Coordinates of C-alpha atoms in Angstrom, one line a residue:
Chain A
X1 CA -16.2 41.2 -44.3
X2 CA -19.5 40.9 -42.7
X3 CA -19.9 38.3 -40.5
X4 CA -21.7 35.0 -41.8
X5 CA -25.3 35.3 -41.3
X6 CA -26.1 31.6 -40.2
X7 CA -28.5 29.6 -42.5
X8 CA -28.7 27.0 -40.0
X9 CA -27.7 26.2 -36.4
X10 CA -28.6 23.1 -35.7
X11 CA -27.1 20.4 -34.3
X12 CA -24.0 18.4 -36.1
X13 CA -25.7 15.7 -38.2
X14 CA -24.8 12.3 -37.1
X15 CA -22.2 10.9 -39.4
X16 CA -23.1 9.8 -42.3
X17 CA -21.3 6.8 -44.3
X18 CA -17.9 7.5 -46.4
X19 CA -18.8 8.1 -49.5
X20 CA -16.7 6.9 -52.2
X21 CA -16.6 4.0 -54.9
X22 CA -13.3 2.0 -55.6
X23 CA -12.9 -0.2 -58.2
X24 CA -11.7 -3.9 -58.8
X25 CA -9.1 -4.4 -61.1
X26 CA -12.0 -6.4 -63.8
X27 CA -13.7 -3.0 -63.4
X28 CA -10.8 -0.2 -63.8
X29 CA -10.8 -2.5 -67.3
X30 CA -13.8 -1.3 -68.1
X31 CA -13.9 1.6 -67.0
X32 CA -14.6 4.8 -68.8
X33 CA -11.6 6.7 -69.4
X34 CA -10.1 8.9 -72.0
X35 CA -6.0 8.9 -71.9
X36 CA -3.7 11.7 -73.4
X37 CA 0.2 11.2 -73.7
X38 CA 2.1 14.3 -73.6
X39 CA 4.4 14.8 -75.7
X40 CA 6.5 18.1 -73.6
X41 CA 10.2 18.9 -74.4
X42 CA 12.2 21.0 -72.1
X43 CA 16.1 22.9 -72.8
X44 CA 16.5 24.1 -69.4
X45 CA 19.6 26.7 -68.7
X46 CA 22.1 25.0 -66.4
X47 CA 23.0 28.5 -64.7
X48 CA 26.0 30.9 -63.8
X49 CA 27.0 28.1 -61.3
X50 CA 26.3 24.4 -62.6
X51 CA 27.5 25.6 -66.2
X52 CA 31.1 26.1 -64.2
X53 CA 30.2 22.8 -62.7
X54 CA 29.5 21.1 -65.5
X55 CA 32.8 22.4 -67.3
X56 CA 35.0 21.3 -64.3
X57 CA 33.2 17.8 -64.8
X58 CA 34.1 17.8 -68.4
X59 CA 37.6 18.3 -67.7
X60 CA 38.1 15.5 -64.5
X61 CA 37.6 18.3 -61.9
X62 CA 34.9 18.6 -58.9
X63 CA 34.8 21.9 -57.9
X64 CA 32.9 23.5 -55.1
X65 CA 31.9 26.8 -53.4
X66 CA 33.1 28.5 -50.4
X67 CA 31.2 31.1 -47.9
X68 CA 33.3 32.7 -45.4
X69 CA 30.5 34.0 -43.2
X70 CA 29.5 30.9 -42.4
X71 CA 32.8 28.9 -43.4
X72 CA 30.6 26.6 -45.0
X73 CA 32.7 24.7 -48.0
X74 CA 29.7 22.6 -50.3
X75 CA 29.2 21.5 -53.7
X76 CA 27.3 21.1 -55.8
X77 CA 28.3 24.8 -56.2
X78 CA 25.6 27.8 -55.8
X79 CA 26.6 31.6 -56.6
X80 CA 24.7 32.5 -53.5
X81 CA 25.0 31.2 -49.9
X82 CA 21.7 30.1 -49.2
X83 CA 22.0 30.6 -45.2
X84 CA 23.5 33.7 -45.3
X85 CA 21.9 35.0 -48.4
X86 CA 24.9 36.8 -50.1
X87 CA 27.7 35.8 -52.8
X88 CA 29.8 32.6 -52.0
X89 CA 33.3 34.0 -51.8
X90 CA 35.9 31.6 -54.3
X91 CA 35.6 28.4 -56.0
X92 CA 37.5 25.8 -54.8
X93 CA 38.7 22.3 -56.8
X94 CA 37.8 19.1 -54.6
X95 CA 39.1 15.6 -55.2
X96 CA 37.6 12.8 -56.6
X97 CA 37.3 10.9 -53.6
X98 CA 34.6 10.7 -50.9
X99 CA 33.1 8.5 -48.3
X100 CA 29.4 7.3 -48.5
X101 CA 27.1 9.1 -46.6
X102 CA 24.0 6.6 -47.5
X103 CA 22.9 4.6 -50.1
X104 CA 20.7 2.4 -51.4
X105 CA 20.0 -1.2 -53.6
X106 CA 17.3 -0.2 -55.8
X107 CA 15.3 -3.3 -57.5
X108 CA 12.4 -1.4 -59.4
X109 CA 12.4 1.3 -61.8
X110 CA 10.5 4.3 -61.4
X111 CA 7.3 2.4 -63.0
X112 CA 8.1 -0.2 -60.6
X113 CA 9.1 -2.5 -63.3
X114 CA 11.7 -5.3 -61.5
X115 CA 15.8 -4.7 -61.8
X116 CA 17.9 -7.8 -62.6
X117 CA 20.6 -5.7 -62.1
X118 CA 20.1 -3.6 -59.1
X119 CA 20.9 0.3 -59.0
X120 CA 22.9 1.5 -56.3
X121 CA 22.2 5.2 -55.5
X122 CA 24.4 6.8 -52.8
X123 CA 24.5 10.7 -51.3
X124 CA 28.6 10.8 -51.5
X125 CA 30.1 13.2 -49.3
X126 CA 32.8 14.7 -50.7
X127 CA 36.3 14.8 -49.6
X128 CA 37.4 18.4 -48.6
X129 CA 33.4 20.0 -48.1
X130 CA 32.0 20.8 -44.7
X131 CA 30.3 17.7 -43.3
X132 CA 27.6 17.0 -45.6
X133 CA 28.8 18.4 -48.1
X134 CA 27.6 16.1 -51.0
X135 CA 25.4 14.9 -53.8
X136 CA 23.7 12.4 -55.4
X137 CA 25.5 9.9 -57.8
X138 CA 25.4 5.9 -58.2
X139 CA 28.3 3.0 -56.8
X140 CA 29.3 0.9 -59.3
X141 CA 32.4 -2.1 -59.2
X142 CA 31.2 -4.1 -56.7
X143 CA 30.1 -7.3 -57.5
X144 CA 27.3 -9.3 -56.9
X145 CA 23.3 -8.5 -57.1
X146 CA 21.8 -9.3 -54.0
X147 CA 21.6 -7.0 -50.8
X148 CA 24.0 -9.7 -48.9
X149 CA 26.7 -9.1 -51.5
X150 CA 26.3 -5.7 -52.1
X151 CA 26.5 -4.9 -48.3
X152 CA 29.9 -6.9 -48.2
X153 CA 31.6 -4.5 -50.3
X154 CA 29.7 -1.2 -49.0
X155 CA 28.4 0.7 -45.7
X156 CA 27.8 4.2 -45.0
X157 CA 31.0 5.3 -44.1
X158 CA 33.2 3.8 -47.0
X159 CA 35.6 5.9 -49.1
X160 CA 34.5 5.6 -52.7
X161 CA 36.7 7.3 -55.9
X162 CA 35.0 8.5 -59.1
X163 CA 35.5 6.4 -62.0
X164 CA 35.5 8.9 -65.2
X165 CA 34.0 8.6 -68.5
X166 CA 37.0 8.8 -71.1
X167 CA 38.1 12.4 -71.5
X168 CA 36.7 12.4 -75.5
X169 CA 33.6 11.0 -74.3
X170 CA 32.9 13.6 -72.1
X171 CA 30.0 16.1 -72.2
X172 CA 30.0 18.7 -69.4
X173 CA 27.4 16.1 -67.6
X174 CA 27.0 14.4 -64.2
X175 CA 27.0 11.6 -66.1
X176 CA 31.0 12.4 -67.1
X177 CA 31.3 10.4 -63.7
X178 CA 30.3 7.0 -64.7
X179 CA 29.8 6.4 -61.1
X180 CA 31.6 5.9 -57.8
X181 CA 33.5 3.1 -56.7
X182 CA 34.5 1.5 -53.0
X183 CA 38.8 2.8 -52.7
X184 CA 39.3 -0.7 -50.9
X185 CA 37.5 -3.8 -50.8
X186 CA 35.5 -3.0 -47.7
X187 CA 34.9 -6.0 -44.5
X188 CA 31.9 -5.5 -42.4
X189 CA 32.9 -5.5 -38.9
Chain B
X1 CA 8.6 33.4 -33.2
X2 CA 6.6 32.5 -30.2
X3 CA 3.3 34.9 -31.4
X4 CA -0.4 33.8 -30.5
X5 CA -2.4 35.7 -32.3
X6 CA -5.3 37.4 -30.5
X7 CA -7.9 34.9 -32.3
X8 CA -8.6 31.9 -31.7
X9 CA -10.1 29.2 -34.1
X10 CA -11.9 25.8 -33.9
X11 CA -12.6 23.4 -36.1
X12 CA -16.4 22.5 -36.1
X13 CA -16.8 20.0 -38.6
X14 CA -15.0 17.1 -40.8
X15 CA -15.6 15.0 -43.3
X16 CA -13.5 12.3 -45.7
X17 CA -14.2 9.9 -48.0
X18 CA -13.5 6.4 -48.8
X19 CA -9.4 6.3 -49.4
X20 CA -9.0 3.9 -52.8
X21 CA -6.6 3.0 -54.7
X22 CA -8.7 3.5 -57.9
X23 CA -11.7 5.8 -57.4
X24 CA -14.9 5.7 -59.9
X25 CA -15.2 9.4 -58.9
X26 CA -13.8 12.3 -60.2
X27 CA -11.1 14.8 -58.3
X28 CA -14.2 17.4 -57.7
X29 CA -16.5 14.9 -56.7
X30 CA -14.8 13.1 -54.3
X31 CA -13.5 16.8 -52.8
X32 CA -17.1 17.4 -53.1
X33 CA -18.2 14.3 -51.1
X34 CA -15.5 15.1 -48.1
X35 CA -16.7 18.9 -47.9
X36 CA -20.5 18.5 -48.1
X37 CA -19.9 16.1 -45.0
X38 CA -17.5 18.2 -43.2
X39 CA -20.6 21.3 -43.8
X40 CA -23.0 19.1 -42.6
X41 CA -21.0 17.3 -39.4
X42 CA -21.1 21.3 -38.4
X43 CA -24.2 22.0 -39.5
X44 CA -23.4 25.3 -41.6
X45 CA -24.1 25.6 -45.8
X46 CA -21.4 26.5 -48.0
X47 CA -23.6 29.8 -48.3
X48 CA -22.2 30.4 -44.7
X49 CA -18.8 30.1 -45.6
X50 CA -17.0 32.9 -46.5
X51 CA -13.5 31.8 -47.8
X52 CA -11.9 27.9 -48.8
X53 CA -8.5 26.4 -49.0
X54 CA -8.0 23.7 -51.2
X55 CA -4.5 21.6 -51.0
X56 CA -3.9 19.3 -54.1
X57 CA -0.1 17.6 -54.3
X58 CA 1.2 17.9 -58.1
X59 CA -0.7 18.8 -60.9
X60 CA 1.4 16.0 -62.6
X61 CA -1.3 13.6 -60.6
X62 CA -3.8 14.8 -62.6
X63 CA -2.2 16.1 -66.1
X64 CA -4.3 18.8 -65.8
X65 CA -2.5 22.4 -65.2
X66 CA -4.0 24.7 -62.2
X67 CA -5.8 21.6 -60.9
X68 CA -6.3 23.9 -58.0
X69 CA -8.7 26.3 -59.9
X70 CA -10.1 23.0 -62.5
X71 CA -11.5 21.4 -58.7
X72 CA -12.7 24.1 -57.2
X73 CA -16.0 23.4 -58.1
X74 CA -15.9 20.4 -55.7
X75 CA -14.1 22.3 -52.9
X76 CA -17.2 25.0 -52.7
X77 CA -15.0 27.2 -53.9
X78 CA -17.1 29.2 -56.5
X79 CA -17.8 32.9 -56.2
X80 CA -15.9 33.6 -52.8
X81 CA -12.2 34.3 -51.5
X82 CA -10.2 30.8 -53.0
X83 CA -6.9 29.3 -52.4
X84 CA -4.7 26.4 -52.8
X85 CA -2.1 25.5 -50.5
X86 CA 0.8 23.4 -51.7
X87 CA 4.1 22.5 -50.5
X88 CA 3.8 18.4 -52.0
X89 CA 3.2 16.1 -49.2
X90 CA 3.0 18.8 -46.4
X91 CA -0.3 20.7 -48.5
X92 CA -2.9 18.7 -46.0
X93 CA -1.9 20.1 -42.6
X94 CA -0.1 23.5 -44.8
X95 CA -4.1 23.6 -45.7
X96 CA -5.4 23.6 -42.5
X97 CA -2.8 26.0 -41.3
X98 CA -3.6 28.6 -44.4
X99 CA -7.4 28.4 -43.0
X100 CA -6.5 29.3 -39.8
X101 CA -4.3 32.1 -40.7
X102 CA -7.8 33.8 -42.6
X103 CA -9.9 33.1 -40.2
X104 CA -7.4 34.2 -36.9
X105 CA -6.2 37.2 -38.5
X106 CA -9.9 38.1 -38.9
X107 CA -10.5 38.3 -42.3
X108 CA -13.1 35.9 -42.1
X109 CA -14.7 33.7 -39.3
X110 CA -16.1 30.6 -40.9
X111 CA -13.6 28.8 -43.4
X112 CA -13.9 25.6 -45.3
X113 CA -10.9 23.8 -45.9
X114 CA -11.0 20.6 -48.6
X115 CA -7.6 18.5 -49.7
X116 CA -8.1 16.1 -52.3
X117 CA -5.9 13.8 -54.2
X118 CA -6.8 11.0 -57.3
X119 CA -3.1 9.9 -58.0
X120 CA -4.4 6.8 -59.9
X121 CA -5.3 8.5 -62.9
X122 CA -1.2 9.3 -63.8
X123 CA -0.3 6.1 -65.9
X124 CA 1.5 3.5 -66.0
X125 CA 2.9 4.8 -62.5
X126 CA 1.6 8.0 -60.1
X127 CA 5.8 7.7 -59.6
X128 CA 6.3 9.3 -62.6
X129 CA 5.0 12.7 -61.6
X130 CA 7.4 12.4 -59.0
X131 CA 10.6 11.6 -61.1
X132 CA 10.4 15.8 -62.0
X133 CA 11.4 16.8 -58.2
X134 CA 14.6 15.7 -59.1
X135 CA 17.0 18.3 -60.2
X136 CA 16.8 18.6 -63.9
X137 CA 20.0 18.5 -64.4
X138 CA 22.5 16.9 -61.9
X139 CA 20.1 13.8 -60.4
X140 CA 18.0 13.0 -63.2
X141 CA 20.7 12.1 -65.9
X142 CA 21.1 9.1 -63.1
X143 CA 17.7 7.4 -63.7
X144 CA 16.4 8.4 -60.0
X145 CA 13.2 7.8 -58.5
X146 CA 10.8 8.3 -55.5
X147 CA 12.1 5.1 -53.9
X148 CA 15.2 6.4 -53.6
X149 CA 15.2 9.5 -51.5
X150 CA 13.5 7.4 -49.0
X151 CA 16.0 4.6 -49.3
X152 CA 18.6 6.4 -48.9
X153 CA 17.4 8.9 -45.7
X154 CA 16.5 5.8 -44.1
X155 CA 19.5 4.0 -44.1
X156 CA 21.6 7.2 -43.3
X157 CA 18.7 7.0 -39.8
X158 CA 19.3 3.2 -39.3
X159 CA 23.2 4.0 -39.6
X160 CA 23.6 7.2 -37.4
X161 CA 21.7 5.0 -34.3
X162 CA 22.4 1.1 -34.5
X163 CA 18.2 0.8 -35.8
X164 CA 17.2 -2.6 -37.3
X165 CA 14.8 -2.9 -40.0
X166 CA 12.5 -5.4 -38.1
X167 CA 12.5 -2.2 -35.9
X168 CA 11.0 0.4 -38.4
X169 CA 8.9 -2.8 -40.0
X170 CA 6.8 -2.9 -36.7
X171 CA 5.6 0.9 -38.0
X172 CA 4.1 -1.2 -40.6
X173 CA 2.4 -3.9 -38.2
X174 CA 0.9 -1.2 -35.8
X175 CA -1.2 1.4 -38.3
X176 CA -2.1 -1.1 -40.6
X177 CA -3.8 -2.8 -37.8
X178 CA -4.8 0.6 -36.6
X179 CA -6.4 0.9 -39.7
X180 CA -8.7 -2.1 -39.1
X181 CA -11.4 0.1 -36.8
X182 CA -10.7 3.0 -39.7
X183 CA -14.2 2.5 -42.1
X184 CA -12.2 4.6 -44.9
X185 CA -9.1 2.5 -44.5
X186 CA -7.8 0.9 -48.0
X187 CA -4.6 -1.0 -47.1
X188 CA -5.7 -2.2 -43.4
X189 CA -4.3 -5.1 -43.0
X190 CA -3.2 -7.6 -39.5
X191 CA 0.4 -8.3 -40.2
X192 CA 3.3 -9.5 -38.2
X193 CA 6.9 -7.9 -38.6
X194 CA 8.1 -11.4 -40.0
X195 CA 5.4 -10.6 -43.2
X196 CA 6.7 -6.9 -43.3
X197 CA 10.2 -8.7 -43.8
X198 CA 9.1 -11.5 -46.3
X199 CA 7.6 -9.0 -48.8
X200 CA 10.5 -8.4 -51.5
X201 CA 12.9 -5.5 -51.2
X202 CA 11.5 -2.7 -53.6
X203 CA 15.1 -0.2 -52.7
X204 CA 16.7 -1.4 -50.2
X205 CA 16.7 -1.2 -47.3
X206 CA 12.5 -0.7 -47.9
X207 CA 10.4 -2.8 -48.3
X208 CA 7.4 -3.4 -50.2
X209 CA 5.0 -3.4 -47.3
X210 CA 7.0 -0.4 -45.5
X211 CA 5.5 1.5 -48.3
X212 CA 2.1 3.4 -48.2
X213 CA -0.1 2.8 -51.7
X214 CA -0.9 4.5 -54.2
X215 CA -4.8 6.4 -53.1
X216 CA -7.4 8.6 -54.5
X217 CA -9.1 10.7 -51.6
X218 CA -10.6 13.4 -50.3
X219 CA -10.6 15.0 -46.6
X220 CA -12.4 18.0 -45.3
X221 CA -12.8 20.6 -42.5
X222 CA -14.8 23.3 -41.4
X223 CA -13.1 26.5 -39.2
X224 CA -14.5 29.0 -37.2
X225 CA -13.9 32.0 -35.3
X226 CA -13.7 32.0 -31.8
X227 CA -16.8 33.8 -31.0
X228 CA -18.8 31.6 -33.2
X229 CA -17.5 28.3 -32.8
X230 CA -19.5 27.5 -29.6
X231 CA -22.5 28.7 -31.7
X232 CA -22.3 26.3 -34.0
X233 CA -21.3 23.1 -31.4
X234 CA -20.5 22.0 -28.2
X235 CA -17.1 20.5 -28.5
X236 CA -15.3 22.6 -30.7
X237 CA -11.5 21.6 -31.5
X238 CA -9.7 24.8 -30.6
X239 CA -6.5 25.0 -32.8
X240 CA -4.1 25.9 -30.3
X241 CA -0.7 26.3 -32.6
X242 CA 0.8 26.1 -36.1
X243 CA 4.1 25.9 -37.4
X244 CA 5.9 25.0 -40.5
X245 CA 9.6 25.3 -42.0
X246 CA 11.5 24.4 -45.1
X247 CA 15.2 23.4 -45.8
X248 CA 16.9 23.9 -48.0
X249 CA 16.7 22.7 -51.5
X250 CA 19.9 21.2 -51.4
X251 CA 19.4 17.8 -49.9
X252 CA 22.9 16.3 -50.3
X253 CA 24.1 18.9 -48.3
X254 CA 21.8 18.4 -44.9
X255 CA 21.3 15.7 -42.3
X256 CA 19.4 13.0 -43.4
X257 CA 19.2 11.4 -39.8
X258 CA 17.3 13.8 -38.0
X259 CA 14.3 16.4 -39.8
X260 CA 15.5 19.2 -38.3
X261 CA 13.1 21.4 -40.4
X262 CA 9.9 19.5 -38.7
X263 CA 12.0 20.8 -35.5
X264 CA 11.5 24.1 -36.4
X265 CA 8.2 23.7 -37.6
X266 CA 7.3 21.7 -34.1
X267 CA 9.0 24.4 -31.7
X268 CA 7.2 27.2 -33.7
X269 CA 3.0 25.3 -33.2
X270 CA 4.4 24.5 -29.3
X271 CA 5.4 27.9 -28.7
X272 CA 2.0 29.7 -29.6
X273 CA -0.3 26.2 -27.8
X274 CA 2.0 27.0 -24.4
X275 CA 3.6 23.6 -24.6
X276 CA 6.9 23.2 -22.8
X277 CA 6.8 19.8 -22.6
X278 CA 5.7 18.0 -25.7
X279 CA 5.9 14.4 -24.2
X280 CA 3.5 15.1 -20.8
X281 CA 1.3 18.0 -22.8
X282 CA 0.5 16.2 -26.3
X283 CA -1.9 12.9 -25.7
X284 CA -2.0 11.8 -29.1
X285 CA 0.5 12.2 -32.0
X286 CA -0.8 12.0 -35.9
X287 CA 2.7 11.9 -37.3
X288 CA 3.4 11.9 -41.1
X289 CA 4.3 7.6 -42.4
X290 CA 4.4 7.8 -46.2
X291 CA 7.2 4.9 -45.9
X292 CA 7.2 3.3 -42.1
X293 CA 10.6 4.9 -40.7
X294 CA 9.0 8.1 -41.5
X295 CA 6.6 7.9 -38.7
X296 CA 9.8 6.8 -36.1
X297 CA 12.0 10.0 -37.7
X298 CA 9.1 12.3 -37.1
X299 CA 8.1 11.2 -33.7
X300 CA 12.4 12.3 -32.6
X301 CA 11.5 15.5 -34.9
X302 CA 8.3 16.4 -33.3
X303 CA 10.8 16.6 -29.9
X304 CA 8.0 13.4 -28.5
X305 CA 11.2 10.9 -28.3
X306 CA 14.3 10.9 -28.3
X307 CA 16.3 11.5 -31.1
X308 CA 17.5 7.4 -32.5
X309 CA 15.2 5.7 -29.5
X310 CA 11.6 6.5 -31.3
X311 CA 12.0 2.3 -32.3
X312 CA 12.6 1.5 -29.2
X313 CA 9.6 3.3 -27.5
X314 CA 7.8 1.7 -30.0
X315 CA 8.5 -2.0 -29.1
X316 CA 8.0 -0.9 -25.8
X317 CA 3.8 -0.3 -27.0
X318 CA 4.5 3.8 -26.1
X319 CA 3.2 4.8 -29.3
X320 CA 0.1 1.7 -29.4
X321 CA -3.3 2.6 -29.3
X322 CA -3.4 2.1 -25.5
X323 CA -0.1 3.6 -24.7
X324 CA 1.3 6.4 -22.7
X325 CA 2.0 8.8 -26.4
X326 CA -0.9 6.8 -29.5
X327 CA 0.8 7.6 -32.8
X328 CA -1.2 7.1 -35.8
X329 CA -4.6 6.1 -34.5
X330 CA -6.3 6.2 -37.6
X331 CA -3.8 3.4 -39.4
X332 CA -2.1 6.4 -41.0
X333 CA -0.7 6.3 -44.3
X334 CA 0.6 2.6 -44.1
X335 CA -2.8 1.3 -42.9
X336 CA -5.7 4.1 -44.2
X337 CA -3.8 5.0 -47.7
X338 CA -2.2 7.8 -49.5
X339 CA -4.1 10.4 -51.2
X340 CA -1.1 12.9 -50.8
X341 CA -2.8 16.5 -49.8
X342 CA -5.7 14.4 -48.4
X343 CA -3.6 11.8 -45.7
X344 CA -2.1 15.0 -44.1
X345 CA -5.5 16.8 -44.1
X346 CA -7.4 12.8 -42.4
X347 CA -4.7 13.4 -39.8
X348 CA -6.3 16.1 -38.3
X349 CA -9.6 15.1 -38.8
X350 CA -8.5 11.9 -37.0
X351 CA -7.6 14.7 -33.7
X352 CA -10.8 15.9 -34.2
X353 CA -12.5 12.7 -33.8
X354 CA -10.5 11.4 -31.7
X355 CA -10.6 14.8 -29.0
X356 CA -14.3 14.7 -29.2
X357 CA -14.5 11.0 -28.3
X358 CA -16.1 10.0 -31.8
X359 CA -13.0 8.1 -33.2
X360 CA -15.4 5.0 -32.6
X361 CA -13.6 1.4 -32.7
X362 CA -10.5 3.6 -32.8
X363 CA -11.0 5.8 -29.7
X364 CA -7.7 6.6 -27.5
X365 CA -8.4 5.6 -23.9
X366 CA -8.5 7.8 -21.1
X367 CA -9.8 11.7 -21.8
X368 CA -7.2 13.1 -24.3
X369 CA -7.3 16.8 -24.5
X370 CA -4.5 17.5 -26.9
X371 CA -2.7 16.1 -30.3
X372 CA -0.8 17.3 -32.7
X373 CA -0.7 15.8 -36.4
X374 CA 2.1 16.5 -39.3
X375 CA 2.9 16.6 -42.3
X376 CA 5.6 16.3 -44.7
X377 CA 7.1 16.7 -48.3
X378 CA 8.5 18.6 -51.0
X379 CA 12.3 17.0 -51.7
X380 CA 11.8 16.0 -47.9
X381 CA 12.5 19.3 -46.6
X382 CA 9.0 21.1 -45.3
X383 CA 7.8 19.9 -41.7
X384 CA 4.4 21.3 -41.6
X385 CA 2.4 20.9 -37.7
X386 CA -0.6 22.2 -36.2
X387 CA -1.8 21.6 -32.5
X388 CA -5.5 21.0 -31.8
X389 CA -6.8 20.7 -28.2
X390 CA -10.0 21.0 -26.2
X391 CA -9.5 23.9 -24.6

C-alpha cells in the first residue's frame, strides 16, 4: 500500500465539545421513530452429545463425559475435549446430586419487570465431575421470598439434589429437572 | 507468546460523543461525530486514512443484520479496507488491537478505529438482545436474563474470598464520582456506599446502582506508524503491547472467582511491552467495569492486585484518582456509561488524554507514563488488553 500523502500537517486541533443530543423522557415520547416487531423462528438440532444428554434426562439420569488426556469428567457432555482437541473417551452416568457453586436471587425479568417470587439461578457442581464441572439450573424447595429468608436455607457449598418431573411428563429437556433442592436444611454459620 | 513486532504504532488522535440513555442521533451519525473529532485532533483528513476498523456489539441491538457494514459510512469506511472487530463487550479494546495489527504488520501507515453502540433502539429493553447469548437448548428454557451471569460471578467471587457487598459498592461510588469530571458522562453522581446498598436488589448480590446503564455513544482513535506519528504530533502515545484470550464457552466448567483469560491476555500484552512488574510499571488502569465487582475482578486478572485483595486496596484508596494506581479515572462504565463497544474504546481514549496531560479536571497527578486498558465480554470469556505509554 502506498504511503499516505498527508493532505495537511497542522498541529492537532484544540479539543472540541463532544457531540450528541440526549433525549429526555418527554422528547423520547415525541421522537421520530419507526418500529418493527420481528417474527423469527428457529429449530435447533441438539447434536450428538446433547441429544444423548437430553435422552438421559428423560430417563432421569445425568450423563457426563470423560477425557483421559486431561483427566476431566465434565457435564454437559460434548463429543470432543476442547482442551485436548480429541474425541472424549467415555460416557459416564453421574449422580443427580451436587453442590451450589454459586447462586443469585433474582427479582426482575429480562425486561426489568419486578418478580414477586424471585428466581434462584445457580451453577450446580454435579457430584462425580472434576472440580467445577457444573451447569446452570434453578434452586427450588426453599421457603420465603426475601434475600434473608432464602440465604438462611442455601449458601455456596450447600448440597443439593435434582427434583425431577414425573417420568410421564418428561420430554427430553433441561426442564425435565424442575430444580435442585437443598438436601438438608442448611444453617449459615 | 512474548513476541514484539518490529514496527511500532502510536495513537495520534482521539474523539468521542456524549454517552446518553437515548440519543437523537443514529448510529452512523454518532460514529461520524466521534470519528471526525478523532481525525481533527490528529490533524489528518479521512483521505489520508488507509484502513478503518469498526467495533460494534450485537446486531440485535439495532435490529440490523451485519450492522458493521451498515455503519461503515459513518465510520469513514467507504472505498477503503474496512473490517469489523467483534467480540461482544471486549470489542472496544479488540478494535484497537485489530487496527494495531494492520499498522504494525506494515499493511498500512494510518488507520482509523471507530467504536459505536446504540442500545436504546432495542425494545422494550436491550436486555432482549442478551437473551440470545445463553445456550439455546440447555439454558434458555430456564428463563435466564443477563443479570444472572453477573450475579452468579459476583457471588462466587465474594464467597471465594470472603468479600462483602459494601466492599463492592465502593466501586460504584468511586467511578460515579470520577465521572463528575468527564464532559461525556451519562450517570456521574456523588453517592455513598449506603446509597448504593439502598438501591433495590435486582439480582442479589447485585443492586441497581452496581450495574452500568443502557447507553448510546461512540468513540474513535487514529493510529499511525512509527515514522509517521512524530510528523503528526509531538506527543504520540505508543501502543506498547496488546493481548487477548478467550476461555471455554462451557462457563459452568470455569473458575468464576478469577478471570484467568484476562490474566492470559495481560501476560501477552505485558511481555510485548517489556513489563515485568506490572504494579510498579503501570501508572494508570482502565479495567472494564460494566458491573461494580468487575473492576476488582479485572484488576486481579491484570495482576495489579492480589487475588481477592482488590477490595482491600480499593478501601485503602489505592485506586483513587490520587492513589498509587488510579483505576478508572475516566469514571468508567459505571460513571461515563456503557455503550458496549464504544465504552471499551472510551477507556483507550482516556489513557490517550491522561498520558498527554490533556485530561483536564480528570488529570491523574504526577506524570503517568504508562497505562493499561482492558475490556471483557462474550459469555464472560474474553479478555482484551492494550498497554499504552509515552515512549
